[in-house]
């Protein structure tokens, strides 16, 4: 088993952990944490795939783009969570069902 | 090899702890540990540029943002039962992991390193569209931070809105 295989398996494991959190958690901020873990798996998988295919710099370039997108997702998600907490008094995702446009 | 195994085990363990943590602040700190493990793994892979970005942004900036948001929103513990049953969650996770794993296994790999431009050339010249998208994303992030910082009062209905 090579280093690339181990890191790919690790990326799949981290992906599974993030997906499990996304499905099980109800707290909005914890859901954003789960999304962040999913993005870490994507970053790792991109660089490992770049290394495996002999284009490590292309993988790095794509990974930087994913990191920027991931950070913006966190910022916008946290801003939404704070606004939901202010308006509804809870971070429970089920409380969003009471929102009206 | 042993270092890669250790790093990946650490990343998965810290991720699980982040999911199991009762307090939000603890979950944010476990997330930072996942980021640090992934950053070291990226450095070991020969990708130091992205490792530095991951460590500074993923483990630094994002953790600060989480702490800031938790300070505003409150570190409330939530004991409510999950929406999805445990067996269904595990089934979906195993399905997704299986699909991704089989896709990885089917992907051809080349051991020979192809002739490739430097990271700077790839990032700034060949991926120009990505740069433009990142500028747009950063603009959205700035708006998000402004929203996070805004102290907005809950709107109260005006007397005109009242139905006689």
mmCIF file of N, CA, C and O in Angstrom, chain A residues 2-3 6 11 38-39 43 45 63 68 77 84 92 94-95 97 101:
data_model
loop_
_atom_site.group_PDB
_atom_site.id
_atom_site.type_symbol
_atom_site.label_atom_id
_atom_site.label_comp_id
_atom_site.label_asym_id
_atom_site.label_seq_id
_atom_site.Cartn_x
_atom_site.Cartn_y
_atom_site.Cartn_z
ATOM 1 N N UNK A 2 0.675 2.111 -0.983
ATOM 2 C CA UNK A 2 1.517 3.298 -1.101
ATOM 3 C C UNK A 2 0.956 4.460 -0.268
ATOM 4 O O UNK A 2 -0.161 4.390 0.247
ATOM 5 N N UNK A 3 1.769 5.524 -0.211
ATOM 6 C CA UNK A 3 1.336 6.714 0.535
ATOM 7 C C UNK A 3 0.082 7.325 -0.094
ATOM 8 O O UNK A 3 -0.840 7.762 0.606
ATOM 9 N N UNK A 6 -2.994 5.382 0.914
ATOM 10 C CA UNK A 6 -3.362 5.658 2.313
ATOM 11 C C UNK A 6 -4.065 7.004 2.426
ATOM 12 O O UNK A 6 -5.101 7.137 3.089
ATOM 13 N N UNK A 11 -8.913 10.327 2.897
ATOM 14 C CA UNK A 11 -9.851 11.332 2.374
ATOM 15 C C UNK A 11 -11.265 10.772 2.332
ATOM 16 O O UNK A 11 -12.230 11.470 2.686
ATOM 17 N N UNK A 38 -16.220 17.994 5.198
ATOM 18 C CA UNK A 38 -16.391 17.480 3.831
ATOM 19 C C UNK A 38 -15.430 18.191 2.862
ATOM 20 O O UNK A 38 -14.828 17.557 1.983
ATOM 21 N N UNK A 39 -15.291 19.505 3.031
ATOM 22 C CA UNK A 39 -14.412 20.262 2.138
ATOM 23 C C UNK A 39 -12.947 19.877 2.333
ATOM 24 O O UNK A 39 -12.169 19.855 1.370
ATOM 25 N N UNK A 43 -10.353 18.763 -0.590
ATOM 26 C CA UNK A 43 -9.032 19.372 -0.821
ATOM 27 C C UNK A 43 -7.954 18.283 -0.871
ATOM 28 O O UNK A 43 -7.118 18.246 -1.790
ATOM 29 N N UNK A 45 -8.327 15.099 -1.450
ATOM 30 C CA UNK A 45 -8.511 14.213 -2.603
ATOM 31 C C UNK A 45 -8.018 14.877 -3.889
ATOM 32 O O UNK A 45 -7.429 14.208 -4.752
ATOM 33 N N UNK A 63 -7.168 23.010 -5.505
ATOM 34 C CA UNK A 63 -7.389 22.912 -4.058
ATOM 35 C C UNK A 63 -7.470 24.296 -3.420
ATOM 36 O O UNK A 63 -8.281 24.520 -2.519
ATOM 37 N N UNK A 68 -10.823 28.552 -0.821
ATOM 38 C CA UNK A 68 -11.459 29.879 -0.811
ATOM 39 C C UNK A 68 -12.983 29.723 -0.776
ATOM 40 O O UNK A 68 -13.671 30.363 0.031
ATOM 41 N N UNK A 77 -22.532 30.927 5.890
ATOM 42 C CA UNK A 77 -23.316 30.025 6.731
ATOM 43 C C UNK A 77 -23.370 30.501 8.176
ATOM 44 O O UNK A 77 -24.433 30.474 8.810
ATOM 45 N N UNK A 84 -30.392 33.629 12.234
ATOM 46 C CA UNK A 84 -31.458 32.705 12.661
ATOM 47 C C UNK A 84 -31.558 32.680 14.186
ATOM 48 O O UNK A 84 -32.655 32.711 14.759
ATOM 49 N N UNK A 92 -31.574 25.384 16.204
ATOM 50 C CA UNK A 92 -32.122 24.117 15.721
ATOM 51 C C UNK A 92 -32.589 24.269 14.272
ATOM 52 O O UNK A 92 -33.356 25.181 13.945
ATOM 53 N N UNK A 94 -34.636 22.533 12.689
ATOM 54 C CA UNK A 94 -36.079 22.299 12.530
ATOM 55 C C UNK A 94 -36.883 23.582 12.723
ATOM 56 O O UNK A 94 -38.002 23.701 12.224
ATOM 57 N N UNK A 95 -36.286 24.537 13.457
ATOM 58 C CA UNK A 95 -36.992 25.805 13.686
ATOM 59 C C UNK A 95 -37.118 26.611 12.403
ATOM 60 O O UNK A 95 -37.946 27.515 12.317
ATOM 61 N N UNK A 97 -38.385 25.704 9.815
ATOM 62 C CA UNK A 97 -39.676 25.408 9.186
ATOM 63 C C UNK A 97 -40.710 26.478 9.502
ATOM 64 O O UNK A 97 -41.721 26.588 8.813
ATOM 65 N N UNK A 101 -41.717 33.858 4.167
ATOM 66 C CA UNK A 101 -41.119 34.848 3.284
ATOM 67 C C UNK A 101 -41.910 36.139 3.224
ATOM 68 O O UNK A 101 -42.957 36.268 3.768
#
